[in-house]
PDB file of C-alpha atoms (C1' of nucleotides) in Angstrom:
ATOM      1  CA  MET A 106      -2.291  84.348   8.725  1.00  0.00           C
ATOM      2  CA  ILE A 107      -4.994  85.890   6.610  1.00  0.00           C
ATOM      3  CA  SER A 108      -5.578  89.642   6.438  1.00  0.00           C
ATOM      4  CA  ALA A 109      -8.699  91.164   7.948  1.00  0.00           C
ATOM      5  CA  SER A 110      -9.870  92.384   4.554  1.00  0.00           C
ATOM      6  CA  ALA A 111      -9.385  88.979   2.933  1.00  0.00           C
ATOM      7  CA  LEU A 112     -11.366  87.331   5.714  1.00  0.00           C
ATOM      8  CA  ARG A 113     -14.152  89.863   5.359  1.00  0.00           C
ATOM      9  CA  GLN A 114     -14.348  89.141   1.658  1.00  0.00           C
ATOM     10  CA  LEU A 115     -14.416  85.354   1.999  1.00  0.00           C
ATOM     11  CA  ALA A 116     -16.520  84.963   5.078  1.00  0.00           C
ATOM     12  CA  PRO A 117     -20.049  86.327   5.202  1.00  0.00           C
ATOM     13  CA  TRP A 118     -20.244  85.196   8.820  1.00  0.00           C
ATOM     14  CA  ALA A 119     -17.315  87.410   9.827  1.00  0.00           C
ATOM     15  CA  ALA A 120     -19.437  90.530   9.595  1.00  0.00           C
ATOM     16  CA  GLN A 121     -21.769  89.124  12.259  1.00  0.00           C
ATOM     17  CA  LEU A 122     -19.033  88.509  14.820  1.00  0.00           C
ATOM     18  CA  SER A 123     -17.854  90.859  17.539  1.00  0.00           C
ATOM     19  CA  ASP A 124     -14.525  92.572  16.944  1.00  0.00           C
ATOM     20  CA  ALA A 125     -12.810  90.245  19.389  1.00  0.00           C
ATOM     21  CA  GLU A 126     -14.339  87.133  17.854  1.00  0.00           C
ATOM     22  CA  ARG A 127     -13.438  88.251  14.357  1.00  0.00           C
ATOM     23  CA  GLU A 128      -9.843  88.879  15.344  1.00  0.00           C
ATOM     24  CA  TYR A 129      -9.716  85.488  17.044  1.00  0.00           C
ATOM     25  CA  ALA A 130     -11.082  83.855  13.896  1.00  0.00           C
ATOM     26  CA  ARG A 131      -8.591  85.680  11.711  1.00  0.00           C
ATOM     27  CA  GLN A 132      -5.671  84.336  13.707  1.00  0.00           C
ATOM     28  CA  GLY A 133      -6.866  80.785  13.099  1.00  0.00           C
ATOM     29  CA  VAL A 134      -7.099  81.073   9.327  1.00  0.00           C
ATOM     30  CA  THR A 135      -4.225  80.583   6.875  1.00  0.00           C
ATOM     31  CA  LEU A 136      -3.989  80.460   3.097  1.00  0.00           C
ATOM     32  CA  ARG A 137      -2.592  77.473   1.264  1.00  0.00           C
ATOM     33  CA  ALA A 138      -2.103  76.863  -2.465  1.00  0.00           C
ATOM     34  CA  PHE A 139      -2.866  73.612  -4.283  1.00  0.00           C
ATOM     35  CA  SER A 140      -1.877  72.892  -7.856  1.00  0.00           C
ATOM     36  CA  GLN A 141      -4.211  71.542 -10.480  1.00  0.00           C
ATOM     37  CA  GLY A 142      -4.976  67.879 -10.016  1.00  0.00           C
ATOM     38  CA  SER A 143      -3.633  67.663  -6.468  1.00  0.00           C
ATOM     39  CA  PHE A 144      -5.556  66.194  -3.553  1.00  0.00           C
ATOM     40  CA  ILE A 145      -6.493  68.665  -0.840  1.00  0.00           C
ATOM     41  CA  CYS A 146      -7.581  65.858   1.420  1.00  0.00           C
ATOM     42  CA  CYS A 147      -8.200  62.153   0.982  1.00  0.00           C
ATOM     43  CA  GLN A 148     -10.983  59.885   2.066  1.00  0.00           C
ATOM     44  CA  ASN A 149     -10.307  58.106   5.382  1.00  0.00           C
ATOM     45  CA  GLN A 150      -7.508  60.502   6.252  1.00  0.00           C
ATOM     46  CA  SER A 151      -7.852  63.278   8.745  1.00  0.00           C
ATOM     47  CA  PHE A 152      -7.631  66.886   7.675  1.00  0.00           C
ATOM     48  CA  ASN A 153      -8.357  69.116  10.598  1.00  0.00           C
ATOM     49  CA  PHE A 154      -9.431  72.278   8.884  1.00  0.00           C
ATOM     50  CA  TRP A 155     -12.586  73.962   7.843  1.00  0.00           C
ATOM     51  CA  ALA A 156     -11.867  75.194   4.337  1.00  0.00           C
ATOM     52  CA  CYS A 157     -12.974  77.976   2.046  1.00  0.00           C
ATOM     53  CA  VAL A 158     -12.122  78.323  -1.625  1.00  0.00           C
ATOM     54  CA  SER A 159     -10.356  81.658  -1.934  1.00  0.00           C
ATOM     55  CA  ASP A 160      -9.651  81.186  -5.600  1.00  0.00           C
ATOM     56  CA  GLY A 161      -9.953  78.253  -7.972  1.00  0.00           C
ATOM     57  CA  LEU A 162     -12.163  75.228  -8.415  1.00  0.00           C
ATOM     58  CA  LEU A 163     -12.408  71.818  -6.750  1.00  0.00           C
ATOM     59  CA  LYS A 164     -14.684  68.842  -6.368  1.00  0.00           C
ATOM     60  CA  LEU A 165     -15.634  66.617  -3.463  1.00  0.00           C
ATOM     61  CA  ARG A 166     -15.833  63.064  -4.631  1.00  0.00           C
ATOM     62  CA  THR A 167     -15.791  59.459  -3.571  1.00  0.00           C
ATOM     63  CA  LEU A 168     -15.394  56.138  -5.333  1.00  0.00           C
ATOM     64  CA  SER A 169     -18.299  53.765  -5.720  1.00  0.00           C
ATOM     65  CA  PRO A 170     -17.788  50.122  -4.712  1.00  0.00           C
ATOM     66  CA  GLU A 171     -17.062  49.327  -8.362  1.00  0.00           C
ATOM     67  CA  GLY A 172     -14.403  51.990  -8.403  1.00  0.00           C
ATOM     68  CA  LYS A 173     -16.343  54.575 -10.379  1.00  0.00           C
ATOM     69  CA  GLU A 174     -15.934  58.169  -9.367  1.00  0.00           C
ATOM     70  CA  VAL A 175     -18.982  59.860  -7.894  1.00  0.00           C
ATOM     71  CA  VAL A 176     -18.826  63.644  -7.707  1.00  0.00           C
ATOM     72  CA  LEU A 177     -20.704  64.891  -4.659  1.00  0.00           C
ATOM     73  CA  VAL A 178     -20.356  68.594  -5.252  1.00  0.00           C
ATOM     74  CA  GLY A 179     -18.182  71.160  -6.959  1.00  0.00           C
ATOM     75  CA  MET A 180     -16.943  74.232  -5.129  1.00  0.00           C
ATOM     76  CA  HIS A 181     -15.621  77.561  -6.325  1.00  0.00           C
ATOM     77  CA  ALA A 182     -14.607  80.855  -4.752  1.00  0.00           C
ATOM     78  CA  GLY A 183     -16.533  81.651  -1.591  1.00  0.00           C
ATOM     79  CA  GLY A 184     -17.625  78.099  -0.776  1.00  0.00           C
ATOM     80  CA  TRP A 185     -16.922  76.582   2.651  1.00  0.00           C
ATOM     81  CA  PHE A 186     -16.655  72.839   3.214  1.00  0.00           C
ATOM     82  CA  GLY A 187     -15.512  70.225   5.698  1.00  0.00           C
ATOM     83  CA  GLU A 188     -17.446  71.374   8.769  1.00  0.00           C
ATOM     84  CA  GLY A 189     -18.900  67.866   9.100  1.00  0.00           C
ATOM     85  CA  SER A 190     -15.588  66.097   9.585  1.00  0.00           C
ATOM     86  CA  VAL A 191     -14.229  68.876  11.794  1.00  0.00           C
ATOM     87  CA  ILE A 192     -17.242  68.805  14.125  1.00  0.00           C
ATOM     88  CA  ARG A 193     -17.162  65.012  14.375  1.00  0.00           C
ATOM     89  CA  ASN A 194     -13.380  65.069  14.707  1.00  0.00           C
ATOM     90  CA  GLU A 195     -13.047  62.121  12.377  1.00  0.00           C
ATOM     91  CA  PRO A 196     -11.358  61.322   9.054  1.00  0.00           C
ATOM     92  CA  ARG A 197     -12.757  62.712   5.828  1.00  0.00           C
ATOM     93  CA  ARG A 198     -15.538  60.814   4.151  1.00  0.00           C
ATOM     94  CA  TYR A 199     -14.523  61.923   0.667  1.00  0.00           C
ATOM     95  CA  ASP A 200     -11.646  63.300  -1.373  1.00  0.00           C
ATOM     96  CA  ALA A 201     -11.245  66.940  -2.283  1.00  0.00           C
ATOM     97  CA  VAL A 202      -9.448  67.376  -5.618  1.00  0.00           C
ATOM     98  CA  ALA A 203      -8.275  70.663  -7.124  1.00  0.00           C
ATOM     99  CA  LEU A 204      -9.581  70.993 -10.697  1.00  0.00           C
ATOM    100  CA  ARG A 205      -7.353  73.976 -11.371  1.00  0.00           C
ATOM    101  CA  ASP A 206      -4.705  75.812  -9.373  1.00  0.00           C
ATOM    102  CA  THR A 207      -6.544  76.720  -6.210  1.00  0.00           C
ATOM    103  CA  THR A 208      -5.909  78.576  -2.972  1.00  0.00           C
ATOM    104  CA  LEU A 209      -7.839  77.756   0.166  1.00  0.00           C
ATOM    105  CA  ALA A 210      -8.356  79.581   3.416  1.00  0.00           C
ATOM    106  CA  LEU A 211      -8.036  77.012   6.213  1.00  0.00           C
ATOM    107  CA  MET A 212      -9.381  77.441   9.735  1.00  0.00           C
ATOM    108  CA  ASP A 213      -7.814  75.150  12.318  1.00  0.00           C
ATOM    109  CA  ARG A 214     -10.042  72.923  14.419  1.00  0.00           C
ATOM    110  CA  PRO A 215      -9.502  74.561  17.838  1.00  0.00           C
ATOM    111  CA  THR A 216     -10.484  77.940  16.410  1.00  0.00           C
ATOM    112  CA  PHE A 217     -13.479  76.450  14.658  1.00  0.00           C
ATOM    113  CA  MET A 218     -14.706  74.611  17.772  1.00  0.00           C
ATOM    114  CA  ARG A 219     -14.359  77.619  20.002  1.00  0.00           C
ATOM    115  CA  LEU A 220     -16.319  79.822  17.609  1.00  0.00           C
ATOM    116  CA  PHE A 221     -18.868  77.065  17.175  1.00  0.00           C
ATOM    117  CA  GLU A 222     -19.379  76.829  20.930  1.00  0.00           C
ATOM    118  CA  ASP A 223     -19.087  80.477  21.902  1.00  0.00           C
ATOM    119  CA  SER A 224     -20.481  82.483  19.020  1.00  0.00           C
ATOM    120  CA  PRO A 225     -24.197  82.362  18.255  1.00  0.00           C
ATOM    121  CA  ALA A 226     -23.610  84.232  15.004  1.00  0.00           C
ATOM    122  CA  PHE A 227     -21.079  81.656  13.875  1.00  0.00           C
ATOM    123  CA  SER A 228     -23.308  78.721  14.810  1.00  0.00           C
ATOM    124  CA  HIS A 229     -26.137  80.383  13.005  1.00  0.00           C
ATOM    125  CA  PHE A 230     -24.108  80.550   9.845  1.00  0.00           C
ATOM    126  CA  LEU A 231     -23.232  76.874  10.161  1.00  0.00           C
ATOM    127  CA  VAL A 232     -26.847  75.823  10.566  1.00  0.00           C
ATOM    128  CA  HIS A 233     -27.721  77.838   7.513  1.00  0.00           C
ATOM    129  CA  GLN A 234     -24.911  76.318   5.505  1.00  0.00           C
ATOM    130  CA  ILE A 235     -25.608  72.740   6.546  1.00  0.00           C
ATOM    131  CA  ASN A 236     -29.300  73.188   5.909  1.00  0.00           C
ATOM    132  CA  GLU A 237     -28.639  74.474   2.434  1.00  0.00           C
ATOM    133  CA  ARG A 238     -26.376  71.529   1.656  1.00  0.00           C
ATOM    134  CA  LEU A 239     -28.981  69.147   2.928  1.00  0.00           C
ATOM    135  CA  ALA A 240     -31.564  70.670   0.607  1.00  0.00           C
ATOM    136  CA  GLN A 241     -29.165  70.283  -2.266  1.00  0.00           C
ATOM    137  CA  PHE A 242     -28.578  66.620  -1.561  1.00  0.00           C
ATOM    138  CA  MET A 243     -32.248  65.926  -0.969  1.00  0.00           C
ATOM    139  CA  GLY A 244     -32.840  67.351  -4.420  1.00  0.00           C
ATOM    140  CA  LEU A 245     -30.327  64.864  -5.781  1.00  0.00           C
ATOM    141  CA  VAL A 246     -31.935  61.896  -4.091  1.00  0.00           C
ATOM    142  CA  GLU A 247     -35.349  63.017  -5.231  1.00  0.00           C
ATOM    143  CA  HIS A 248     -34.237  62.911  -8.840  1.00  0.00           C
ATOM    144  CA  ASP A 249     -32.252  59.787  -8.240  1.00  0.00           C
ATOM    145  CA  ARG A 250     -32.798  58.026 -11.503  1.00  0.00           C
ATOM    146  CA  MET A 251     -32.458  61.022 -13.720  1.00  0.00           C
ATOM    147  CA  LEU A 252     -28.819  60.660 -14.463  1.00  0.00           C
ATOM    148  CA  SER A 253     -28.747  61.831 -18.045  1.00  0.00           C
ATOM    149  CA  PRO A 254     -25.546  63.724 -18.816  1.00  0.00           C
ATOM    150  CA  THR A 255     -27.505  66.882 -19.541  1.00  0.00           C
ATOM    151  CA  ALA A 256     -29.247  66.737 -16.191  1.00  0.00           C
ATOM    152  CA  ARG A 257     -26.012  66.089 -14.350  1.00  0.00           C
ATOM    153  CA  VAL A 258     -24.390  69.051 -16.044  1.00  0.00           C
ATOM    154  CA  ALA A 259     -27.410  71.228 -15.278  1.00  0.00           C
ATOM    155  CA  ARG A 260     -27.363  70.303 -11.601  1.00  0.00           C
ATOM    156  CA  GLY A 261     -23.615  70.660 -11.316  1.00  0.00           C
ATOM    157  CA  LEU A 262     -23.786  74.174 -12.662  1.00  0.00           C
ATOM    158  CA  ALA A 263     -26.815  75.072 -10.583  1.00  0.00           C
ATOM    159  CA  SER A 264     -25.060  74.023  -7.387  1.00  0.00           C
ATOM    160  CA  LEU A 265     -22.267  76.499  -8.126  1.00  0.00           C
ATOM    161  CA  LEU A 266     -24.825  79.274  -8.413  1.00  0.00           C
ATOM    162  CA  ASN A 267     -26.577  78.627  -5.128  1.00  0.00           C
ATOM    163  CA  GLN A 268     -27.173  82.050  -3.648  1.00  0.00           C
ATOM    164  CA  ALA A 269     -27.121  80.797  -0.074  1.00  0.00           C
ATOM    165  CA  LEU A 270     -23.769  79.057  -0.442  1.00  0.00           C
ATOM    166  CA  TYR A 271     -22.144  81.725  -2.617  1.00  0.00           C
ATOM    167  CA  PRO A 272     -23.530  85.130  -1.624  1.00  0.00           C
ATOM    168  CA  GLU A 273     -21.280  86.931  -4.080  1.00  0.00           C
ATOM    169  CA  VAL A 274     -21.999  84.806  -7.122  1.00  0.00           C
ATOM    170  CA  GLY A 275     -23.508  86.502 -10.170  1.00  0.00           C
ATOM    171  CA  ARG A 276     -25.124  84.971 -13.226  1.00  0.00           C
ATOM    172  CA  GLU A 277     -21.816  84.169 -14.865  1.00  0.00           C
ATOM    173  CA  LEU A 278     -19.338  81.392 -14.235  1.00  0.00           C
ATOM    174  CA  ASP A 279     -15.747  81.428 -15.380  1.00  0.00           C
ATOM    175  CA  ILE A 280     -15.441  77.764 -16.149  1.00  0.00           C
ATOM    176  CA  THR A 281     -14.309  75.786 -19.177  1.00  0.00           C
ATOM    177  CA  GLN A 282     -16.297  72.969 -20.714  1.00  0.00           C
ATOM    178  CA  GLU A 283     -13.599  70.552 -19.650  1.00  0.00           C
ATOM    179  CA  GLU A 284     -14.068  71.649 -16.035  1.00  0.00           C
ATOM    180  CA  VAL A 285     -17.817  71.286 -16.386  1.00  0.00           C
ATOM    181  CA  GLY A 286     -17.169  67.720 -17.471  1.00  0.00           C
ATOM    182  CA  LEU A 287     -14.968  67.056 -14.446  1.00  0.00           C
ATOM    183  CA  LEU A 288     -17.639  68.437 -12.135  1.00  0.00           C
ATOM    184  CA  ALA A 289     -20.483  66.497 -13.692  1.00  0.00           C
ATOM    185  CA  GLY A 290     -18.496  63.304 -14.064  1.00  0.00           C
ATOM    186  CA  VAL A 291     -18.787  63.231 -17.857  1.00  0.00           C
ATOM    187  CA  SER A 292     -16.287  63.518 -20.673  1.00  0.00           C
ATOM    188  CA  ARG A 293     -15.544  66.873 -22.223  1.00  0.00           C
ATOM    189  CA  PRO A 294     -17.363  66.142 -25.503  1.00  0.00           C
ATOM    190  CA  VAL A 295     -20.410  64.979 -23.574  1.00  0.00           C
ATOM    191  CA  ALA A 296     -20.294  68.131 -21.477  1.00  0.00           C
ATOM    192  CA  ASN A 297     -20.140  70.097 -24.711  1.00  0.00           C
ATOM    193  CA  GLN A 298     -23.284  68.404 -26.067  1.00  0.00           C
ATOM    194  CA  ALA A 299     -25.099  68.826 -22.779  1.00  0.00           C
ATOM    195  CA  LEU A 300     -24.269  72.518 -22.683  1.00  0.00           C
ATOM    196  CA  LYS A 301     -25.436  72.910 -26.234  1.00  0.00           C
ATOM    197  CA  THR A 302     -28.737  71.270 -25.321  1.00  0.00           C
ATOM    198  CA  LEU A 303     -29.148  73.582 -22.344  1.00  0.00           C
ATOM    199  CA  HIS A 304     -28.333  76.516 -24.560  1.00  0.00           C
ATOM    200  CA  ASN A 305     -30.931  75.472 -27.115  1.00  0.00           C
ATOM    201  CA  GLU A 306     -33.491  75.349 -24.355  1.00  0.00           C
ATOM    202  CA  GLY A 307     -32.615  78.899 -23.418  1.00  0.00           C
ATOM    203  CA  LEU A 308     -31.227  78.129 -19.963  1.00  0.00           C
ATOM    204  CA  LEU A 309     -27.760  79.554 -20.529  1.00  0.00           C
ATOM    205  CA  ALA A 310     -25.393  81.157 -23.010  1.00  0.00           C
ATOM    206  CA  LEU A 311     -21.946  79.869 -23.904  1.00  0.00           C
ATOM    207  CA  GLY A 312     -18.788  81.891 -24.190  1.00  0.00           C
ATOM    208  CA  ARG A 313     -15.153  81.025 -24.313  1.00  0.00           C
ATOM    209  CA  GLY A 314     -14.085  80.038 -20.814  1.00  0.00           C
ATOM    210  CA  GLY A 315     -17.388  81.107 -19.366  1.00  0.00           C
ATOM    211  CA  ILE A 316     -21.094  80.424 -19.093  1.00  0.00           C
ATOM    212  CA  ALA A 317     -23.892  82.937 -18.517  1.00  0.00           C
ATOM    213  CA  ILE A 318     -26.953  81.594 -16.754  1.00  0.00           C
ATOM    214  CA  HIS A 319     -30.313  82.730 -18.028  1.00  0.00           C
ATOM    215  CA  ASP A 320     -32.691  80.568 -16.056  1.00  0.00           C
ATOM    216  CA  LEU A 321     -31.304  79.235 -12.799  1.00  0.00           C
ATOM    217  CA  GLU A 322     -34.712  77.994 -11.679  1.00  0.00           C
ATOM    218  CA  ARG A 323     -35.095  75.605 -14.597  1.00  0.00           C
ATOM    219  CA  LEU A 324     -31.445  74.613 -14.376  1.00  0.00           C
ATOM    220  CA  GLN A 325     -31.913  73.552 -10.759  1.00  0.00           C
ATOM    221  CA  ASN A 326     -34.993  71.497 -11.560  1.00  0.00           C
ATOM    222  CA  TYR A 327     -33.767  70.039 -14.801  1.00  0.00           C
ATOM    223  CA  GLY A 328     -35.142  66.576 -15.491  1.00  0.00           C
TER     224      GLY A 328
ATOM    225  C1'  DA B 702      -9.426  62.135 -32.440  1.00  0.00           C
ATOM    226  C1'  DC B 703      -9.321  66.026 -35.467  1.00  0.00           C
ATOM    227  C1'  DA B 704     -10.459  70.683 -37.236  1.00  0.00           C
ATOM    228  C1'  DT B 705     -11.589  75.285 -36.016  1.00  0.00           C
ATOM    229  C1'  DT B 706     -11.370  79.495 -33.607  1.00  0.00           C
ATOM    230  C1'  DA B 707     -10.557  82.570 -29.822  1.00  0.00           C
ATOM    231  C1'  DA B 708      -7.262  84.332 -26.767  1.00  0.00           C
ATOM    232  C1'  DA B 709      -2.709  85.022 -24.942  1.00  0.00           C
ATOM    233  C1'  DT B 710       2.083  85.731 -25.842  1.00  0.00           C
ATOM    234  C1'  DT B 711       6.103  86.950 -28.428  1.00  0.00           C
ATOM    235  C1'  DC B 712       8.661  89.684 -31.461  1.00  0.00           C
ATOM    236  C1'  DG B 713      10.040  93.544 -34.304  1.00  0.00           C
ATOM    237  C1'  DA B 714       9.775  97.970 -35.397  1.00  0.00           C
TER     238       DA B 714
ATOM    239  C1'  DT C 573       4.414 100.659 -26.912  1.00  0.00           C
ATOM    240  C1'  DC C 574       1.670  99.071 -30.832  1.00  0.00           C
ATOM    241  C1'  DG C 575       0.316  95.594 -33.898  1.00  0.00           C
ATOM    242  C1'  DA C 576       1.323  91.620 -36.565  1.00  0.00           C
ATOM    243  C1'  DA C 577       2.720  86.881 -36.168  1.00  0.00           C
ATOM    244  C1'  DT C 578       2.927  82.804 -33.644  1.00  0.00           C
ATOM    245  C1'  DT C 579       1.650  79.640 -30.071  1.00  0.00           C
ATOM    246  C1'  DT C 580      -1.502  77.787 -26.831  1.00  0.00           C
ATOM    247  C1'  DA C 581      -5.978  76.668 -25.107  1.00  0.00           C
ATOM    248  C1'  DA C 582     -10.901  75.924 -25.642  1.00  0.00           C
ATOM    249  C1'  DT C 583     -14.565  74.529 -28.448  1.00  0.00           C
ATOM    250  C1'  DG C 584     -17.382  71.920 -31.889  1.00  0.00           C
ATOM    251  C1'  DT C 585     -18.181  67.786 -34.473  1.00  0.00           C
TER     252       DT C 585
END
DNA sequence: ACATTAAATTCGA
DNA sequence: TCGAATTTAATGT
């Protein structure tokens, strides 16, 4: 079971709950570690937890009919995912793959459903979260054909910096260029060139094992 | 795929 | 415990 302080740190919604609700939530959340490259959950299999990245990096992905990987979204510390499958009580619609050693906080379905039904503050958070995701995906559809590697990298990074989804995130990401490639669905050298392009345009600065964002606005709307 | 460089680790005083 | 030497990891082309 997770500690009260750890829950407070991971879950912005926890602060809005009553003491009793928060304690109830805490008792339904456990931590689990996943090693780099491992599958957290697989498409078409059930995984009855709502999950939060405590530490690490992962991607949600699916395979196109031709067998090509399509990355839906990358997630890092503070991001919650899987509420859709838990609410519908159905198998996952995509895979979650750990891109580095990662620990997740997992809330079991009964706890989730009870909070969802009984706590207005919790439901409010969920609406906010789902709405923000929807906006993100609508942005993707809107720019459907722009699939240049640079644009994909720009959008992949921007999604990790979404203030609504990651309240604690700053302007800096601890992420290697190889991981950027995995998130954007491009090779490492291509990610390197894309990052260089974005740097030349003044959108970000590159460091070893990290990226500093200078212009999130333009990164989000790249292309 | 290879060359370069930064960072992390080991080793010896 | 400090710093040099070595190894490993990330980056650039």
